[in-house]
CSV table of C-alpha atoms in Angstrom, one decimal:
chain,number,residue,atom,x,y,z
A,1,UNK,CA,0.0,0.0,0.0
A,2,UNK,CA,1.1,3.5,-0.8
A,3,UNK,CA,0.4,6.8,0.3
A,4,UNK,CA,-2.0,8.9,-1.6
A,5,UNK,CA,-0.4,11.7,-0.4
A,6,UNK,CA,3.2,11.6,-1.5
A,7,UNK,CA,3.2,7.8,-3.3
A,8,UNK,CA,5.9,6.3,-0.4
A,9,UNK,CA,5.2,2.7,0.1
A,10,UNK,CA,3.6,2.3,3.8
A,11,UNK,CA,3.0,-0.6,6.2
A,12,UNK,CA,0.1,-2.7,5.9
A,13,UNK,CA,-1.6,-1.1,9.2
A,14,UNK,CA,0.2,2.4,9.2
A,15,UNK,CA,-2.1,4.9,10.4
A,16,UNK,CA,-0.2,8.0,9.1
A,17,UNK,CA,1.9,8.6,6.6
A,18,UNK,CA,5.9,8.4,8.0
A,19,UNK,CA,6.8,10.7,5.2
A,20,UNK,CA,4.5,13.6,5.0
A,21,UNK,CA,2.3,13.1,8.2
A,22,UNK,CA,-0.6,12.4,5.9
A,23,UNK,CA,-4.0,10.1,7.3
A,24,UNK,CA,-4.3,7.0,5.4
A,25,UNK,CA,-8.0,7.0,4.3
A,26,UNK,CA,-9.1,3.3,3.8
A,27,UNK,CA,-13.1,4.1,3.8
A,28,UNK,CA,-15.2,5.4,0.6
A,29,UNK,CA,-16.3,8.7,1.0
A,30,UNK,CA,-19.8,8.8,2.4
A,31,UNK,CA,-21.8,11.6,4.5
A,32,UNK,CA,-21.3,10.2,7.6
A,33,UNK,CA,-17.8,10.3,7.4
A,34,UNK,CA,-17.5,13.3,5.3
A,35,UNK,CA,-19.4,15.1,8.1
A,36,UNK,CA,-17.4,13.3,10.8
A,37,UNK,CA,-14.4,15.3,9.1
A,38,UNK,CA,-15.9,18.5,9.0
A,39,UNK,CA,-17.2,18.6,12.7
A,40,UNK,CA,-13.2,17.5,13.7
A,41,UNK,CA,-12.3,20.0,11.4
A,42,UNK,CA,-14.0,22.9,12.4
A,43,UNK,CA,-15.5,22.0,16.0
A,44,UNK,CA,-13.0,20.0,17.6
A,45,UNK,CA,-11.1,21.9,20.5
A,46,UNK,CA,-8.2,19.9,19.4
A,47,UNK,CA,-8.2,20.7,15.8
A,48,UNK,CA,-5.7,23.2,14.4
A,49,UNK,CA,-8.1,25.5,13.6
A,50,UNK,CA,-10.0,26.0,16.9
A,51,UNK,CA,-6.6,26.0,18.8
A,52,UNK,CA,-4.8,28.5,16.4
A,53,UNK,CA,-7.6,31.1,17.1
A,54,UNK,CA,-8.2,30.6,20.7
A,55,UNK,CA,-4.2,30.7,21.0
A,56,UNK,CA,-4.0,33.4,19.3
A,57,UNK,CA,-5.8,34.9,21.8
A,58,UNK,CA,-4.4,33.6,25.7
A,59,UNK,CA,-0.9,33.3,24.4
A,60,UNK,CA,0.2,34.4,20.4
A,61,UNK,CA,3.8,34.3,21.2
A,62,UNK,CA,3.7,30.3,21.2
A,63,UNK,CA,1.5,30.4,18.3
A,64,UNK,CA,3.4,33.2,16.5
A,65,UNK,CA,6.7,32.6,18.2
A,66,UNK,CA,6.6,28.7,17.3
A,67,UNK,CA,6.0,29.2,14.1
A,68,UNK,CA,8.9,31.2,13.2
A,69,UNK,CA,10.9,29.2,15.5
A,70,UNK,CA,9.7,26.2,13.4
A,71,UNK,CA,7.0,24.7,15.2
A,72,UNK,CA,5.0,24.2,12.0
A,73,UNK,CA,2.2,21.3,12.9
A,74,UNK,CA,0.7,22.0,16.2
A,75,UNK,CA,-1.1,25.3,14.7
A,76,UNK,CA,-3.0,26.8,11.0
A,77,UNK,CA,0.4,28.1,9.2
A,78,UNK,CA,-0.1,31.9,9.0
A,79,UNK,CA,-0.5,31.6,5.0
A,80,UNK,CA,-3.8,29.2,5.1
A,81,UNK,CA,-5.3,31.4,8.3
A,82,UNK,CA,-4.9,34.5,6.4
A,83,UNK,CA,-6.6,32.8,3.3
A,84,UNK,CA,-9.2,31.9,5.4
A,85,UNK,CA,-9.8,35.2,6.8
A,86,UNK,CA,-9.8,36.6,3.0
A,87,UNK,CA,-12.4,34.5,2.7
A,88,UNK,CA,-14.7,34.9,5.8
A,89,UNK,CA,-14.4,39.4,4.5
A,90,UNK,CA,-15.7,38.8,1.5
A,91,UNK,CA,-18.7,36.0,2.4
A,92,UNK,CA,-19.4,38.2,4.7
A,93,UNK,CA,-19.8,41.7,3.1
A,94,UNK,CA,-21.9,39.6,0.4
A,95,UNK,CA,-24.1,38.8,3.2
A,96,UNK,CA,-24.4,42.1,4.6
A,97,UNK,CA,-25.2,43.5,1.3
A,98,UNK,CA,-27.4,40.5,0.4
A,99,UNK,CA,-29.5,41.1,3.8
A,100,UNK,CA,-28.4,44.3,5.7
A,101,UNK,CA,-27.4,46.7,3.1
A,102,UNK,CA,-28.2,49.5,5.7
A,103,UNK,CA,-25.4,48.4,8.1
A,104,UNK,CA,-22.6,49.4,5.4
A,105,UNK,CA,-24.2,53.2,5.1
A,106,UNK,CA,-21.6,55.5,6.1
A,107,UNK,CA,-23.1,58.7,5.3
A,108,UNK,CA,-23.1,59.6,8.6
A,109,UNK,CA,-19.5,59.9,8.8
A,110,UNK,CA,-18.7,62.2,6.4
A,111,UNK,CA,-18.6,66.0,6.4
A,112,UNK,CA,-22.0,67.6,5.2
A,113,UNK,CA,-21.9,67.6,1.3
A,114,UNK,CA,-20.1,64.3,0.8
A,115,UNK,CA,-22.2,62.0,1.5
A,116,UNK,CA,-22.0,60.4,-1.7
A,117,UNK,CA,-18.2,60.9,-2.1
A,118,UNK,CA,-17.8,59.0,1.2
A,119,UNK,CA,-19.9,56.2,0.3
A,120,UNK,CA,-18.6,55.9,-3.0
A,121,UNK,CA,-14.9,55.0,-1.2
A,122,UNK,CA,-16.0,53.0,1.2
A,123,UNK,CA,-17.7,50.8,-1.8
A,124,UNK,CA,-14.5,51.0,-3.0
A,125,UNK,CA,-12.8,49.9,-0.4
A,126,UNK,CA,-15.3,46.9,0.4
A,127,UNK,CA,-14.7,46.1,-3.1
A,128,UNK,CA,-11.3,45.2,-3.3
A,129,UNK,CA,-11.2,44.5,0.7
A,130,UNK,CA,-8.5,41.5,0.5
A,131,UNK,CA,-6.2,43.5,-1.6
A,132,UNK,CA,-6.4,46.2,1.2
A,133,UNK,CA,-5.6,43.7,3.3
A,134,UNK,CA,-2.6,41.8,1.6
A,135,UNK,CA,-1.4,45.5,1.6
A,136,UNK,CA,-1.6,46.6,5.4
A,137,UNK,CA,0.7,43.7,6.1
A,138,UNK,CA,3.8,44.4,4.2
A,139,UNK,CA,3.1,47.8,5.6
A,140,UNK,CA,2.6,47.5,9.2
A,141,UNK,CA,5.4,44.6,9.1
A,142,UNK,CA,7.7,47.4,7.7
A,143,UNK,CA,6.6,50.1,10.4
A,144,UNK,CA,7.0,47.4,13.3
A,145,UNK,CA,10.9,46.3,11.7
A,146,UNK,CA,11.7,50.4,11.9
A,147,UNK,CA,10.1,50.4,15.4
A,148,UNK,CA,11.9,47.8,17.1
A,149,UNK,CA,15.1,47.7,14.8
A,150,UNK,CA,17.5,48.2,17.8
A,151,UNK,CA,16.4,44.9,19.4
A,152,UNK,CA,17.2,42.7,16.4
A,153,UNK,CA,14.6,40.2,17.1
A,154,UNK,CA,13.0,39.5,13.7
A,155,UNK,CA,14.1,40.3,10.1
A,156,UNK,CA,11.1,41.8,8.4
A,157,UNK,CA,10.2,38.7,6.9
A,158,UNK,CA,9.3,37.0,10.5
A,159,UNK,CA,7.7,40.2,10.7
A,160,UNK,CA,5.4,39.5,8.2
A,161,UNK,CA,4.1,36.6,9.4
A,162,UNK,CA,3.3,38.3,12.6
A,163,UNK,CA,1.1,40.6,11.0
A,164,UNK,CA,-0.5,38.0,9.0
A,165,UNK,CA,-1.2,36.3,12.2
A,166,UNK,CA,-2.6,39.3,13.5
A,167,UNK,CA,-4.6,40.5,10.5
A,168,UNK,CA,-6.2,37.6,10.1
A,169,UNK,CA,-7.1,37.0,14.0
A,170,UNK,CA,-8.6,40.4,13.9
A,171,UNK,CA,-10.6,40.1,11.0
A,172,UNK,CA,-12.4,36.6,11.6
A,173,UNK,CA,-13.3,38.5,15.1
A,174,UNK,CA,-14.5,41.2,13.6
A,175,UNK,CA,-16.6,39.8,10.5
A,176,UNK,CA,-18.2,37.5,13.1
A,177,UNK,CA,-19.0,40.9,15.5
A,178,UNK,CA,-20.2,42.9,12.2
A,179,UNK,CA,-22.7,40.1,11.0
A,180,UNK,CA,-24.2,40.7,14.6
A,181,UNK,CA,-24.4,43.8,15.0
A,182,UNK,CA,-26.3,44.2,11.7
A,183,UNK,CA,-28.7,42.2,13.0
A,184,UNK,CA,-29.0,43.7,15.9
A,185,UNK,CA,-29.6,47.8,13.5
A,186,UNK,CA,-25.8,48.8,14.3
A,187,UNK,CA,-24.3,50.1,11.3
A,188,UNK,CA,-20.4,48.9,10.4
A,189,UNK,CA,-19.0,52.6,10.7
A,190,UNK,CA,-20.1,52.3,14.6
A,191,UNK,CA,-18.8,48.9,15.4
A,192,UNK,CA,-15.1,50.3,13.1
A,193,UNK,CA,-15.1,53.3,15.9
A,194,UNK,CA,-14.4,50.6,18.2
A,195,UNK,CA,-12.7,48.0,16.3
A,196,UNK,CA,-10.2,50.3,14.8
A,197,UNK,CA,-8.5,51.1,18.7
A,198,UNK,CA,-9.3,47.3,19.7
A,199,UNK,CA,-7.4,46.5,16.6
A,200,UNK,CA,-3.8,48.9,17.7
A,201,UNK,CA,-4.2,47.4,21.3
A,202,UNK,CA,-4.3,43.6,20.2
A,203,UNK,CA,-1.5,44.7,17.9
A,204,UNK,CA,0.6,46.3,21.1
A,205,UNK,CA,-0.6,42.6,23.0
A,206,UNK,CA,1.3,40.8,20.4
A,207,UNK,CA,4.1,42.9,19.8
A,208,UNK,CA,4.9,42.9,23.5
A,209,UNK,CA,4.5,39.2,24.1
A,210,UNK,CA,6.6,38.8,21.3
A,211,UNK,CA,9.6,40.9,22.2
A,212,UNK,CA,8.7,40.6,25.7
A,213,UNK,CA,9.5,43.8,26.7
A,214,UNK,CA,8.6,46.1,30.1
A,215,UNK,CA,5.4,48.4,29.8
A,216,UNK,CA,7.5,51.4,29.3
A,217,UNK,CA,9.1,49.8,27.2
A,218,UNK,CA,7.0,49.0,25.3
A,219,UNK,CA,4.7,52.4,25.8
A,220,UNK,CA,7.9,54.2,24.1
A,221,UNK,CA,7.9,52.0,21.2
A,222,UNK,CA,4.4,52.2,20.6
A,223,UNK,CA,4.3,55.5,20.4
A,224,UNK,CA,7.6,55.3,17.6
A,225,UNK,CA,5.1,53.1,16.0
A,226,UNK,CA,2.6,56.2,15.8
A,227,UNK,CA,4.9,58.5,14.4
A,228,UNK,CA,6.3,56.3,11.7
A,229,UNK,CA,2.6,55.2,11.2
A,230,UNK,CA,1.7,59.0,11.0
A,231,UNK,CA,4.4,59.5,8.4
A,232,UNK,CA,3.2,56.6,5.8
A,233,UNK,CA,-0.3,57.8,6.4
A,234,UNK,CA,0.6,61.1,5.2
A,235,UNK,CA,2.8,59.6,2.4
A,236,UNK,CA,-0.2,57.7,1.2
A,237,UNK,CA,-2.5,60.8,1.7
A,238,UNK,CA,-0.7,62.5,-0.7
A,239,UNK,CA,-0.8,59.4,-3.2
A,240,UNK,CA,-4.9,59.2,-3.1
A,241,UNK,CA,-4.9,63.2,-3.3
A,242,UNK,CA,-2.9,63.2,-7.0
A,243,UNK,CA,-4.5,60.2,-8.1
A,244,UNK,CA,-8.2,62.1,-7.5
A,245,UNK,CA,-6.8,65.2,-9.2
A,246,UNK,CA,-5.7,62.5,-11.8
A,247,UNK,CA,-9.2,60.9,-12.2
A,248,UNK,CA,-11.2,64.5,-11.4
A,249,UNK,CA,-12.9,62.9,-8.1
A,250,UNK,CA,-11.0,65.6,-5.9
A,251,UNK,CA,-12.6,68.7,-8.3
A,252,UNK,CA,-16.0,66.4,-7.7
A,253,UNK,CA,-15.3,67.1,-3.6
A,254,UNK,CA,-14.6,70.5,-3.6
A,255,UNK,CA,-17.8,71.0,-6.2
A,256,UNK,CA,-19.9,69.2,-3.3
A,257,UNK,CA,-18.2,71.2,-0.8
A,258,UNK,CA,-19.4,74.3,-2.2
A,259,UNK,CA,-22.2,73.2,-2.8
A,260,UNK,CA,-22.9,72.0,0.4
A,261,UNK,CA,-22.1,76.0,1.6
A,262,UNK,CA,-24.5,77.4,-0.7
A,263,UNK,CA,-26.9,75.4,0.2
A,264,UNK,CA,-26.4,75.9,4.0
A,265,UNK,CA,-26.0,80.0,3.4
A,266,UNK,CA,-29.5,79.8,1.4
C-alpha cells in the first residue's frame, strides 16, 4: 500500500503517513464520514483550527513565536489562516449587502456635502477589501521592523508573518461581531469606531508578548510606532490626493463642498 499523499510505500496497518504526516483514508467517501471530518475539522477543541484562534488569543507568542521558531504542525500556518480570513471578508460583506445593506451606510460619517463621495470610497474599499488587506501587512510589518530595529529580534520577513497572524485573527473577530451587529440595526462605521482602537491594542498585545519587553518599554515603542505610522499615512495621503486630481474625483469634492455652503447660506 502507498500513500496517496506523497506515493511512499507504507505498512500494511500504518495509520499516518511516515513521510509527509498524511491520514491514510481506507473508507469510501460517504456523509457520515464526510461530516465526521468536517465537525473534527471545524469543531473539535483539538483541531488546528480552533486552537490557532483561541491561541492566538491567551498566548500568540507560542503560536506566532513557534511558528517562526519552526514549530509548523501543532497550529493553522499563517498563510492558510490569512486565506481563510480573505475568505470569511468577503462572504461576509456579500451577506451584509445581500441582507443588511443599511449596516454598510456611512453617510453619517462624512462632512456635510459628501455624502456620496464617502460612500462611493467605502464601496470602493469593500470592493477590493483583500487586496487592502494583503497590503496593510507588508506595511505595518515594515513600520514594526523600523520600530523595534534596535532589538534585532526579527528580520522583516518574520515580521510579516506576525502581522499576517494578527490581520487575520482580527478580521475573523470582527466579520463575526459585524454580521451581529447588523442584526442587531448597528451600522459597520459604529462597530469600526471601536474596532479600529481594539485593533492597535491587540497589535501592542502581540508585539509585547513577542519581544517581551517592560510596559515602558514598550509604551515608548508604541508611540515610535505612531509617528512612523503618522508618516506613511501622510505619504499615502498625498498618493490618493494626486490620483483624485488625476481621475477629477477631488474637483468632484470641492464642487460638493461648495455646494454644500451654498446650500447651508440659502
Amino acid at each position: 500500500m502507498n500513500c496517496k499523499n506523497c506515493n511512499i510505500e507504507l505498512a500494511p496497518k500504518s495509520d499516518f503517513c511516515n513521510q509527509c504526516g498524511g491520514k491514510v483514508i481506507r473508507n469510501r467517501l460517504t456523509f457520515r464520514n464526510l461530516f465526521e471530518h468536517l465537525s473534527e475539522t471545524f469543531f473539535n477543541y483539538d483541531n488546528k483550527l480552533l486552537r490557532t484562534f483561541i491561541d492566538l488569543i491567551k498566548k500568540p507568542e507560542v503560536v506566532i513565536g513557534g511558528y517562526i521558531d519552526g514549530v509548523r504542525k501543532r497550529y493553522v500556518n499563517p498563510i492558510s489562516y490569512f486565506g481563510l480570513a480573505i475568505t470569511v471578508s468577503g462572504l461576509y460583506l456579500l451577506f451584509l449587502n445581500k441582507f443588511f445593506p443599511e449596516s454598510l451606510d456611512y453617510s453619517n460619517f462624512a462632512v456635510k456635502g459628501q455624502e456620496e463621495f464617502q460612500q462611493k470610497n467605502m464601496s470602493f474599499i469593500q470592493e477590493y477589501m483583500s487586496i487592502f488587506m494583503m497590503l496593510y501587512v507588508p506595511v505595518y510589518a515594515f513600520i514594526a521592523y523600523i520600530t523595534f530595529i534596535g532589538t534585532r529580534k526579527f528580520n522583516y520577513t518574520e515580521l510579516i508573518v506576525v502581522f499576517m497572524y494578527w490581520q487575520s485573527q482580527f478580521s475573523l473577530v470582527s466579520a463575526v461581531a459585524i454580521i451581529i451587529g447588523a442584526i442587531f440595526g448597528i451600522t459597520n462605521g459604529i462597530l469600526s469606531m471601536f474596532f479600529i482602537p481594539i485593533m492597535f491594542i491587540y497589535g501592542v498585545y502581540i508585539l509585547q508578548r513577542l519581544y517581551k519587553l517592560s510596559l515602558g518599554q514598550m509604551a515608548l515603542r508604541t508611540l515610535l510606532f505612531f509617528v512612523v505610522l503618522g508618516v506613511v499615512f501622510v505619504i499615502i495621503t498625498i498618493i490618493m490626493v494626486v490620483i483624485m486630481l488625476i481621475t477629477g474625483d477631488f474637483q468632484q469634492m470641492i464642487e460638493a463642498q461648495r455646494a454644500a455652503r451654498e446650500a447651508a447660506g440659502s
